[in-house]
Amino acid sequence: MVLKGLVKVYQYAISPYLPASCRYYPTCSSYALQALDKHGPVKGLFLTLGRLGRCHPFGGQGYDPVPEKKNECQHCGAEPSSHVSIE
């Protein structure tokens, strides 16, 4: 995927020469890779741009994980149709 390749180029060729400045964990570039893996190119890019927009001195800081997909169980990653109901 081209977007993930661009992020990896940044991580390995540009980021090591810049001072650490990300206010979040995971870093914005790691967040981007996770968002692209979890949500695909369109929503992953949208989430990444939102994160980059928040990463500035007057923005937030701290732990900010990639949100879970809405159609998956947040605890086990299973689809809602795979839940077993015991009656």
JSON list of C-alpha atoms in Angstrom, two decimals, residues 37-85:
[
{"chain": "A", "resi": 37, "resn": "ASP", "atom": "CA", "xyz": [-4.14, -1.57, 8.80]},
{"chain": "A", "resi": 38, "resn": "LYS", "atom": "CA", "xyz": [-7.31, -1.53, 10.88]},
{"chain": "A", "resi": 39, "resn": "HIS", "atom": "CA", "xyz": [-9.58, 0.74, 8.82]},
{"chain": "A", "resi": 40, "resn": "GLY", "atom": "CA", "xyz": [-8.18, 0.69, 5.28]},
{"chain": "A", "resi": 41, "resn": "PRO", "atom": "CA", "xyz": [-6.88, 3.56, 3.16]},
{"chain": "A", "resi": 42, "resn": "VAL", "atom": "CA", "xyz": [-9.85, 5.95, 3.19]},
{"chain": "A", "resi": 43, "resn": "LYS", "atom": "CA", "xyz": [-10.86, 5.93, 6.84]},
{"chain": "A", "resi": 44, "resn": "GLY", "atom": "CA", "xyz": [-7.26, 5.28, 7.94]},
{"chain": "A", "resi": 45, "resn": "LEU", "atom": "CA", "xyz": [-6.12, 8.42, 6.12]},
{"chain": "A", "resi": 46, "resn": "PHE", "atom": "CA", "xyz": [-9.02, 10.41, 7.59]},
{"chain": "A", "resi": 47, "resn": "LEU", "atom": "CA", "xyz": [-8.14, 9.25, 11.12]},
{"chain": "A", "resi": 48, "resn": "THR", "atom": "CA", "xyz": [-4.45, 10.00, 10.54]},
{"chain": "A", "resi": 49, "resn": "LEU", "atom": "CA", "xyz": [-5.14, 13.52, 9.31]},
{"chain": "A", "resi": 50, "resn": "GLY", "atom": "CA", "xyz": [-7.33, 14.11, 12.37]},
{"chain": "A", "resi": 51, "resn": "ARG", "atom": "CA", "xyz": [-4.53, 12.93, 14.65]},
{"chain": "A", "resi": 52, "resn": "LEU", "atom": "CA", "xyz": [-1.97, 15.12, 12.90]},
{"chain": "A", "resi": 53, "resn": "GLY", "atom": "CA", "xyz": [-4.33, 18.07, 13.30]},
{"chain": "A", "resi": 54, "resn": "ARG", "atom": "CA", "xyz": [-4.45, 17.48, 17.07]},
{"chain": "A", "resi": 55, "resn": "CYS", "atom": "CA", "xyz": [-0.69, 17.05, 17.50]},
{"chain": "A", "resi": 56, "resn": "HIS", "atom": "CA", "xyz": [0.49, 20.56, 18.27]},
{"chain": "A", "resi": 57, "resn": "PRO", "atom": "CA", "xyz": [1.56, 22.49, 21.40]},
{"chain": "A", "resi": 58, "resn": "PHE", "atom": "CA", "xyz": [-1.99, 23.67, 22.12]},
{"chain": "A", "resi": 59, "resn": "GLY", "atom": "CA", "xyz": [-3.61, 20.30, 21.39]},
{"chain": "A", "resi": 60, "resn": "GLY", "atom": "CA", "xyz": [-3.98, 17.25, 23.59]},
{"chain": "A", "resi": 61, "resn": "GLN", "atom": "CA", "xyz": [-1.42, 14.74, 24.72]},
{"chain": "A", "resi": 62, "resn": "GLY", "atom": "CA", "xyz": [-1.14, 11.24, 26.17]},
{"chain": "A", "resi": 63, "resn": "TYR", "atom": "CA", "xyz": [-2.51, 7.86, 25.15]},
{"chain": "A", "resi": 64, "resn": "ASP", "atom": "CA", "xyz": [-4.62, 8.07, 21.98]},
{"chain": "A", "resi": 65, "resn": "PRO", "atom": "CA", "xyz": [-5.15, 4.65, 20.35]},
{"chain": "A", "resi": 66, "resn": "VAL", "atom": "CA", "xyz": [-6.72, 4.01, 16.97]},
{"chain": "A", "resi": 67, "resn": "PRO", "atom": "CA", "xyz": [-10.47, 3.50, 17.52]},
{"chain": "A", "resi": 68, "resn": "GLU", "atom": "CA", "xyz": [-11.92, 0.04, 17.06]},
{"chain": "A", "resi": 69, "resn": "LYS", "atom": "CA", "xyz": [-14.11, -0.75, 14.08]},
{"chain": "A", "resi": 70, "resn": "LYS", "atom": "CA", "xyz": [-17.73, -0.21, 15.04]},
{"chain": "A", "resi": 71, "resn": "ASN", "atom": "CA", "xyz": [-18.84, -3.62, 13.77]},
{"chain": "A", "resi": 72, "resn": "GLU", "atom": "CA", "xyz": [-16.36, -5.55, 15.91]},
{"chain": "A", "resi": 73, "resn": "CYS", "atom": "CA", "xyz": [-16.45, -6.57, 19.53]},
{"chain": "A", "resi": 74, "resn": "GLN", "atom": "CA", "xyz": [-14.01, -4.29, 21.38]},
{"chain": "A", "resi": 75, "resn": "HIS", "atom": "CA", "xyz": [-12.87, -7.08, 23.67]},
{"chain": "A", "resi": 76, "resn": "CYS", "atom": "CA", "xyz": [-12.27, -9.98, 21.32]},
{"chain": "A", "resi": 77, "resn": "GLY", "atom": "CA", "xyz": [-12.36, -8.58, 17.76]},
{"chain": "A", "resi": 78, "resn": "ALA", "atom": "CA", "xyz": [-15.23, -10.88, 16.78]},
{"chain": "A", "resi": 79, "resn": "GLU", "atom": "CA", "xyz": [-18.04, -9.84, 14.50]},
{"chain": "A", "resi": 80, "resn": "PRO", "atom": "CA", "xyz": [-21.41, -9.32, 16.26]},
{"chain": "A", "resi": 81, "resn": "SER", "atom": "CA", "xyz": [-22.95, -12.25, 14.36]},
{"chain": "A", "resi": 82, "resn": "SER", "atom": "CA", "xyz": [-20.41, -14.66, 15.89]},
{"chain": "A", "resi": 83, "resn": "HIS", "atom": "CA", "xyz": [-21.47, -14.00, 19.49]},
{"chain": "A", "resi": 84, "resn": "VAL", "atom": "CA", "xyz": [-22.98, -17.01, 21.18]},
{"chain": "A", "resi": 85, "resn": "SER", "atom": "CA", "xyz": [-26.04, -16.51, 23.29]}
]
